[in-house]
Coordinates of C-alpha atoms in Angstrom, one line a residue:
M30 CA 10.7 -51.6 -1.3
K31 CA 12.1 -47.9 -1.2
Y32 CA 8.9 -46.4 -2.3
L33 CA 6.9 -48.6 0.3
F34 CA 9.1 -47.3 3.2
F35 CA 8.8 -43.7 2.3
S36 CA 4.9 -44.0 1.8
L37 CA 4.7 -45.7 5.3
L38 CA 6.9 -43.0 6.7
L39 CA 4.8 -40.3 5.2
L40 CA 1.4 -41.9 6.8
L41 CA 3.3 -42.1 10.2
C42 CA 4.4 -38.4 9.9
T43 CA 1.2 -36.8 8.6
P44 CA -0.8 -37.0 11.7
F45 CA 1.9 -35.8 13.9
T46 CA 2.8 -32.9 11.7
Q47 CA -0.9 -31.9 11.2
A48 CA -1.1 -31.7 15.0
Q49 CA 2.0 -30.2 15.4
K50 CA 0.8 -27.5 12.9
F51 CA -2.5 -26.7 15.1
E52 CA -1.3 -27.4 18.6
K53 CA 0.1 -23.8 19.0
S54 CA -0.4 -20.4 17.3
S55 CA 2.2 -18.5 16.0
L56 CA 2.5 -14.6 16.1
I57 CA 2.6 -13.1 12.7
G58 CA 1.6 -9.5 13.4
D59 CA 3.4 -7.6 16.1
P60 CA 1.1 -5.7 18.9
I61 CA -0.1 -2.4 17.9
V62 CA -1.9 0.0 20.2
G63 CA -4.9 2.0 19.1
S64 CA -7.2 4.0 21.2
V65 CA -5.9 5.2 24.6
T66 CA -7.9 6.9 27.4
Q67 CA -7.4 7.3 31.2
T68 CA -8.6 3.7 31.8
S69 CA -8.8 1.6 28.7
A70 CA -6.6 0.8 25.7
K71 CA -7.0 -1.2 22.3
V72 CA -4.5 -3.6 21.1
W73 CA -4.0 -5.4 17.9
I74 CA -2.1 -8.7 16.9
A75 CA -2.3 -11.2 14.3
Y76 CA -1.6 -14.8 14.5
R77 CA -1.6 -18.1 12.5
G78 CA -3.2 -21.4 13.6
K79 CA -6.0 -22.7 15.8
G80 CA -6.1 -21.3 19.3
D81 CA -5.7 -17.7 20.6
N82 CA -2.4 -16.1 20.8
I83 CA -3.6 -13.8 23.7
V84 CA -1.9 -10.5 24.9
S85 CA -1.8 -9.2 28.2
L86 CA -0.6 -5.9 29.5
L87 CA 2.0 -5.3 32.2
D88 CA 1.7 -2.3 34.3
T89 CA 5.4 -1.1 34.6
F90 CA 4.8 0.8 37.7
D91 CA 3.6 -2.3 40.0
N92 CA 3.9 -5.4 37.7
T93 CA 0.3 -5.7 37.8
V94 CA -1.0 -7.9 34.7
F95 CA -4.2 -7.1 32.8
Q96 CA -6.2 -9.3 30.6
P97 CA -8.3 -8.3 27.6
T98 CA -11.9 -7.5 28.6
T99 CA -13.4 -8.2 24.8
I100 CA -12.1 -9.8 21.8
E101 CA -12.9 -9.2 18.2
K102 CA -11.5 -11.4 15.3
I103 CA -11.4 -11.6 11.5
G104 CA -9.6 -14.4 9.7
N105 CA -8.9 -15.7 6.3
T106 CA -8.9 -19.2 4.7
K107 CA -5.0 -19.8 5.6
E108 CA -6.2 -19.7 9.4
D109 CA -4.6 -16.2 10.0
T110 CA -6.2 -14.1 12.5
A111 CA -6.3 -10.6 13.0
M112 CA -7.4 -9.8 16.6
V113 CA -8.3 -6.7 18.6
M114 CA -8.7 -6.6 22.1
T115 CA -10.0 -4.1 24.5
F116 CA -8.3 -3.7 28.0
N117 CA -10.5 -1.8 30.8
G118 CA -9.7 -0.9 34.4
L119 CA -6.3 0.5 33.6
L120 CA -5.1 3.6 35.9
P121 CA -4.4 7.0 34.6
N122 CA -0.9 7.9 33.9
H123 CA 0.6 4.5 34.1
T124 CA 2.8 2.9 31.5
Y125 CA 1.9 -0.5 29.9
R126 CA 3.9 -3.0 28.0
T127 CA 2.2 -5.6 25.8
Q128 CA 3.4 -9.2 26.5
I129 CA 2.4 -12.5 24.7
D130 CA 1.0 -15.2 26.9
Q131 CA 2.6 -18.1 25.2
T132 CA 5.8 -19.9 25.5
N133 CA 8.6 -20.3 22.7
I134 CA 7.1 -17.2 21.1
L135 CA 9.7 -15.9 18.5
P136 CA 11.3 -12.3 19.3
H137 CA 8.7 -9.5 18.7
H138 CA 8.3 -5.7 19.3
K139 CA 6.7 -5.0 22.4
A140 CA 4.3 -2.3 22.2
T141 CA 4.5 0.4 25.1
F142 CA 2.2 3.4 25.8
T143 CA 1.1 5.4 28.7
T144 CA -2.7 6.2 29.8
Q145 CA -3.9 9.6 29.8
T146 CA -3.8 11.6 33.1
D147 CA -6.7 13.2 34.9
N148 CA -5.4 16.5 34.0
E149 CA -7.7 18.9 32.0
V150 CA -4.9 20.1 30.0
R151 CA -1.5 19.0 29.2
N152 CA 1.5 19.8 27.0
M153 CA 1.0 17.1 24.0
N154 CA 2.4 16.5 20.4
F155 CA 1.5 14.0 17.8
L156 CA 2.4 13.0 14.2
F157 CA 0.2 12.7 11.2
G158 CA 0.6 11.7 7.3
S159 CA -0.9 10.0 4.5
C160 CA 0.1 7.9 1.4
A161 CA 2.3 5.3 2.6
L162 CA 2.8 3.2 -0.7
L163 CA 5.1 0.0 0.1
N164 CA 5.3 -3.3 -1.7
T165 CA 6.3 -6.8 -0.5
D166 CA 7.2 -8.8 -3.8
I167 CA 10.4 -8.6 -5.9
S168 CA 9.3 -5.6 -7.6
R169 CA 10.1 -3.5 -4.3
I170 CA 13.7 -3.4 -5.6
F171 CA 12.7 -0.9 -8.1
F172 CA 9.2 0.0 -7.1
P173 CA 8.5 3.7 -5.9
G174 CA 7.4 2.7 -2.6
Y175 CA 10.6 0.7 -1.6
S176 CA 11.6 2.3 1.4
S177 CA 10.3 2.5 4.7
A178 CA 13.0 4.3 6.2
I179 CA 10.9 7.4 7.1
F180 CA 9.4 5.6 10.0
W181 CA 12.7 5.2 11.7
Y182 CA 13.0 9.1 11.9
M183 CA 9.4 9.4 13.1
K184 CA 10.1 6.8 15.7
R185 CA 12.7 9.1 16.9
H186 CA 10.3 11.9 17.7
R187 CA 8.6 9.9 20.6
S188 CA 5.3 11.6 20.0
D189 CA 2.3 10.7 21.9
F190 CA 0.4 9.2 19.1
M191 CA 0.0 9.0 15.2
V192 CA -2.9 10.0 13.0
W193 CA -3.1 8.2 9.8
L194 CA -4.8 10.3 7.2
G195 CA -5.6 7.6 4.4
D196 CA -3.8 5.7 1.8
N197 CA -2.1 3.7 4.8
L198 CA -1.4 1.1 2.1
Y199 CA -2.2 0.6 -1.4
Y200 CA -4.3 -2.2 -2.9
L201 CA -2.6 -2.9 -6.2
G202 CA -4.0 -4.8 -9.3
K203 CA -6.4 -7.4 -8.1
Q204 CA -5.7 -7.0 -4.3
A205 CA -9.0 -5.2 -3.9
T206 CA -11.0 -7.7 -5.5
S207 CA -11.8 -10.3 -2.7
Y208 CA -11.6 -10.6 1.0
D209 CA -8.6 -12.8 1.3
R210 CA -6.9 -10.7 -1.1
M211 CA -7.3 -7.5 1.2
F212 CA -6.7 -9.4 4.3
D213 CA -3.6 -10.8 2.7
R214 CA -2.2 -7.5 1.5
N215 CA -2.7 -5.6 5.1
L216 CA -1.0 -8.7 6.8
R217 CA 1.8 -8.6 4.4
I218 CA 2.7 -4.9 4.7
R219 CA 2.6 -5.3 8.8
R220 CA 4.9 -8.1 8.4
N221 CA 7.8 -7.2 6.0
F222 CA 9.2 -3.7 6.9
I223 CA 11.0 -3.6 10.1
Y224 CA 11.2 0.3 10.3
L225 CA 7.3 0.3 10.1
Q226 CA 7.0 -2.5 12.8
E227 CA 9.4 -0.6 15.3
F228 CA 7.3 2.7 14.6
L229 CA 4.0 1.1 15.1
A230 CA 5.3 -0.4 18.4
T231 CA 6.2 3.2 20.0
Q232 CA 3.0 4.9 20.5
P233 CA -0.8 4.3 20.0
H234 CA -2.2 4.9 16.2
Y235 CA -5.5 6.3 15.1
A236 CA -6.5 5.8 11.5
I237 CA -8.9 6.6 8.8
W238 CA -8.9 5.6 5.1
D239 CA -8.7 7.1 1.7
D240 CA -9.4 5.4 -1.7
H241 CA -6.3 3.1 -1.9
D242 CA -6.9 1.5 1.3
Y243 CA -10.7 1.4 0.7
G244 CA -10.7 0.2 -2.9
W245 CA -9.4 1.0 -6.3
N246 CA -8.1 4.3 -7.4
D247 CA -10.7 7.2 -6.5
A248 CA -13.3 4.6 -5.3
D249 CA -16.5 6.0 -4.0
K250 CA -19.9 4.6 -2.6
K251 CA -20.2 2.3 -5.6
F252 CA -17.3 0.3 -5.1
P253 CA -18.8 -3.2 -4.6
L254 CA -16.6 -4.5 -1.9
K255 CA -17.1 -1.5 0.5
D256 CA -18.5 -3.7 3.3
T257 CA -15.6 -6.2 2.8
A258 CA -13.2 -3.1 2.9
L259 CA -15.0 -1.8 6.2
T260 CA -14.4 -5.2 8.0
I261 CA -10.8 -5.5 6.8
F262 CA -10.0 -2.0 8.0
K263 CA -11.8 -2.3 11.4
G264 CA -9.9 -5.6 11.8
F265 CA -6.5 -4.2 11.3
W266 CA -6.9 -0.7 13.1
P267 CA -7.9 -0.8 16.8
N268 CA -9.8 2.3 16.5
T269 CA -12.7 2.8 18.9
Y270 CA -16.1 2.9 17.1
N271 CA -19.2 3.5 19.0
P272 CA -21.5 0.8 18.9
N273 CA -24.6 2.9 19.0
D274 CA -23.9 4.6 15.9
T275 CA -27.0 4.0 13.5
F276 CA -25.2 4.0 10.1
K277 CA -22.1 2.3 8.9
G278 CA -18.8 3.8 7.9
N279 CA -15.4 4.2 9.0
F280 CA -15.7 7.2 11.4
F281 CA -15.2 7.7 15.3
T282 CA -13.9 10.5 17.5
F283 CA -11.2 10.4 20.1
R284 CA -10.1 13.0 22.8
Y285 CA -6.5 13.6 24.0
Y286 CA -6.8 16.3 26.6
D287 CA -8.2 19.6 25.3
A288 CA -7.8 18.3 21.5
E289 CA -10.7 16.4 20.0
F290 CA -10.3 14.6 16.8
F291 CA -13.2 13.8 14.3
M292 CA -12.0 11.1 12.1
T293 CA -14.3 11.0 9.1
D294 CA -15.2 8.5 6.2
N295 CA -14.8 10.3 2.9
R296 CA -15.6 7.1 0.7
Y297 CA -18.3 5.0 2.0
Y298 CA -21.1 7.6 1.2
R299 CA -19.4 9.5 -1.3
D300 CA -20.9 10.1 -4.8
G301 CA -19.3 10.2 -7.8
P302 CA -17.1 13.1 -9.4
G303 CA -19.0 15.9 -11.3
D304 CA -22.3 16.0 -9.0
T305 CA -21.9 19.3 -7.3
L306 CA -25.1 18.6 -5.4
G307 CA -23.6 15.2 -4.4
D308 CA -22.4 13.9 -1.0
Y309 CA -19.0 13.6 0.2
F310 CA -19.5 12.5 4.0
G311 CA -23.3 11.9 3.5
K312 CA -26.1 13.3 5.1
A313 CA -26.0 11.0 8.2
Q314 CA -22.3 11.6 8.7
I315 CA -22.8 15.4 8.2
A316 CA -25.2 15.3 10.9
W317 CA -23.2 13.2 13.2
L318 CA -20.1 15.5 12.5
K319 CA -22.2 18.7 13.2
T320 CA -23.5 17.3 16.4
K321 CA -20.1 16.1 17.7
L322 CA -18.7 19.7 16.8
K323 CA -21.4 21.6 18.7
E324 CA -21.1 19.3 21.8
S325 CA -17.3 19.6 22.1
N326 CA -15.5 21.7 24.6
A327 CA -12.1 20.8 23.3
T328 CA -9.8 24.0 22.8
F329 CA -8.6 22.4 19.5
K330 CA -11.0 20.4 17.2
F331 CA -9.4 18.6 14.3
I332 CA -11.5 17.2 11.4
C333 CA -9.6 14.5 9.8
T334 CA -10.3 13.5 6.1
G335 CA -8.5 12.0 3.1
S336 CA -9.0 15.0 0.6
Q337 CA -8.1 18.7 0.8
V338 CA -10.7 20.8 2.1
L339 CA -10.0 24.6 1.2
N340 CA -8.2 24.0 -2.1
D341 CA -10.5 25.0 -5.1
S342 CA -7.8 24.3 -7.6
Y343 CA -9.5 21.2 -8.7
Y344 CA -6.4 19.1 -8.9
G345 CA -7.1 15.8 -7.9
E346 CA -9.8 14.9 -5.6
S347 CA -11.2 17.6 -3.2
Y348 CA -14.1 18.5 -1.0
A349 CA -14.4 21.5 -3.1
S350 CA -16.0 19.1 -5.9
Y351 CA -19.0 18.9 -3.5
P352 CA -19.6 22.6 -3.0
R353 CA -23.3 22.0 -1.5
E354 CA -22.1 19.9 1.2
R355 CA -18.9 21.6 2.0
N356 CA -20.4 25.1 1.9
D357 CA -23.1 23.9 4.3
L358 CA -20.7 22.6 6.6
F359 CA -18.5 26.0 6.5
D360 CA -21.8 27.9 7.3
F361 CA -22.6 25.7 10.2
I362 CA -19.1 26.1 11.9
A363 CA -18.9 30.0 11.1
E364 CA -22.6 30.6 12.1
N365 CA -22.1 28.7 15.4
N366 CA -18.8 30.3 15.9
I367 CA -17.5 26.8 16.9
P368 CA -13.9 27.5 18.3
G369 CA -10.7 25.8 17.2
V370 CA -11.6 24.0 14.1
M371 CA -8.7 22.7 11.9
F372 CA -8.7 20.5 9.0
L373 CA -6.0 17.6 8.8
T374 CA -5.7 16.4 5.4
G375 CA -3.7 14.2 3.0
D376 CA -3.9 12.7 -0.5
M377 CA -2.0 15.4 -2.8
H378 CA 1.4 13.8 -2.7
Y379 CA 2.7 17.2 -1.7
T380 CA 2.2 19.3 1.5
E381 CA 1.1 22.7 2.4
L382 CA -0.9 24.9 4.7
S383 CA -4.1 26.5 3.4
Y384 CA -5.9 29.4 5.2
R385 CA -9.2 30.7 4.1
E386 CA -11.9 32.9 5.7
W387 CA -15.4 32.2 5.6
K388 CA -17.8 34.4 6.7
G389 CA -15.4 35.7 9.2
Y390 CA -14.3 32.5 10.5
P391 CA -10.6 31.5 10.1
F392 CA -10.2 28.1 8.6
Y393 CA -7.0 26.1 8.2
D394 CA -6.2 23.2 6.2
F395 CA -3.0 21.4 7.1
T396 CA -1.9 18.9 4.6
S397 CA 0.8 16.3 4.8
S398 CA 1.5 13.9 2.0
P399 CA 3.2 11.5 1.0
L400 CA 4.8 9.3 3.6
T401 CA 6.4 6.9 1.2
S402 CA 4.6 7.4 -2.2
P403 CA 6.2 9.2 -4.9
V404 CA 6.0 12.9 -4.9
I405 CA 3.7 14.7 -7.6
S406 CA 5.7 18.0 -8.2
W407 CA 3.7 19.4 -11.1
A408 CA 0.4 19.1 -9.0
T409 CA 1.5 22.6 -7.6
L410 CA 1.0 24.1 -10.8
Y411 CA -2.6 23.8 -10.4
K412 CA -2.8 27.1 -8.2
N413 CA -4.3 26.9 -4.8
N414 CA -5.3 30.6 -3.9
Y415 CA -5.4 29.7 -0.3
S416 CA -2.0 28.3 0.2
V417 CA 0.2 29.8 2.8
P418 CA 3.5 31.1 1.2
G419 CA 6.6 28.9 2.1
T420 CA 4.6 26.0 3.2
V421 CA 4.6 23.9 -0.1
V422 CA 6.9 20.9 0.5
R423 CA 7.6 18.7 -2.8
K424 CA 9.4 15.9 -0.6
K425 CA 8.2 12.8 1.3
N426 CA 7.4 14.2 4.6
F427 CA 5.5 13.8 7.8
G428 CA 3.5 16.5 10.1
K429 CA 4.0 17.2 13.5
I430 CA 1.6 19.0 15.8
S431 CA 2.5 20.3 19.3
I432 CA 0.2 21.8 21.9
D433 CA 1.3 23.6 25.0
G434 CA 0.7 26.4 27.5
P435 CA -1.4 27.1 30.1
K436 CA -5.3 26.6 29.8
E437 CA -6.3 30.1 29.1
N438 CA -3.5 30.6 26.6
R439 CA -2.9 27.3 24.7
V440 CA -0.6 27.4 21.6
L441 CA -0.4 25.0 18.6
K442 CA 2.7 24.7 16.7
M443 CA 2.6 23.2 13.1
E444 CA 5.9 21.6 11.6
I445 CA 6.7 19.5 8.6
Y446 CA 9.8 17.2 8.4
N447 CA 11.1 15.4 5.5
R448 CA 11.8 11.8 5.4
F449 CA 15.3 12.2 6.9
G450 CA 13.7 14.0 9.9
Q451 CA 14.9 17.4 8.9
K452 CA 12.4 20.4 9.8
K453 CA 11.2 22.1 6.7
W454 CA 9.0 24.7 8.3
E455 CA 7.1 25.9 11.4
R456 CA 4.0 28.0 12.1
T457 CA 2.5 28.9 15.3
L458 CA -1.2 29.6 16.2
N459 CA -2.8 30.7 19.5
A460 CA -6.1 29.2 20.4
N461 CA -7.8 32.6 19.7
D462 CA -6.5 32.5 16.1
L463 CA -9.2 29.7 15.4
L464 CA -12.3 31.9 16.4
K465 CA -14.7 33.8 14.3
N466 CA -13.8 37.7 14.4
K467 CA -10.9 37.2 16.6
K468 CA -9.7 40.1 18.3

């Protein structure tokens, strides 16, 4: 009789609990702001269940509420959804705050941001870094990437935005062997680290990938799930990709006042190591990059890529391993005297500033690594002949770049901070220092 009672109770409750499960969706990934212009913004969230967990934007100046113009989603078999929303019609120099349009929502971090003004130039600063190894299971107790505390110190810098230079997470073991495993890995990282969540809510974010958030270690164009990886990455990072681009890849540009960023993909078209005539960015992306550089009138042009560019030591992965393509790009920049070019790179598990002249053009490569991953101190035994003395840092760290001054005399300041927010070094350049045959 007892078993009959519990069986009837189970039958009666089952429809109710299933309906209860899908009646409302629940927020499982706090809002993150991506690309921001004078009049638009992209916002990411994740939710579980059927139905949409829609975000709106509140204009904190006049309490106007904005709804998303477009929505893009990806999901998994657990009915988890990652969603990127585009908001248009915003006003320049207004501050907006995300709000979840659903009752009974659990406490979450509200993302805030300010749209760009209509000024041509403005004092600005941004953070950047790479190699954020974190783990989400019991091994995090002794795992090298156990702590996300560096993001608490980064949050205190109140930067205008953050540039992620790849290895923003690590696929470990079998996590890069299926769509659902990749989706789950990204979602777990977003959900399990409070300092990271708080940092992600404080300013817009722009991201590219490197090998570990693309596929397996040193993965190149032969990685069999590269299209799956691209879908996942675009579903979790609210970047602005040009829908008119005629070839695939994780690349885009964005502009912040008189600084333009060329966010490149060093994996999708990359040939295997050892082929000195091989491709790193690939022919289509190199053509795209050259066109964008030549069209840009920005004072500073940051080419962002995962691997170091100037270093010829051949430790680890480097653009130097693809001399045909790299030298052609250097020639193009030098021969066209494209002003203001600087490379921002990661990957090395140590930090340094590199400087090298090429046919009279002064190239700088500002490397920041790692954020949370282990430091590889012995890597600096492979001598980088172009390393600027006093800039090597063998500690977890993040980079900061500030740009200020009047239009005719813009100044760029480079800084490195350790994981406790303490400054390790500072260097300054004038815009004229990034010009061929500078006076």
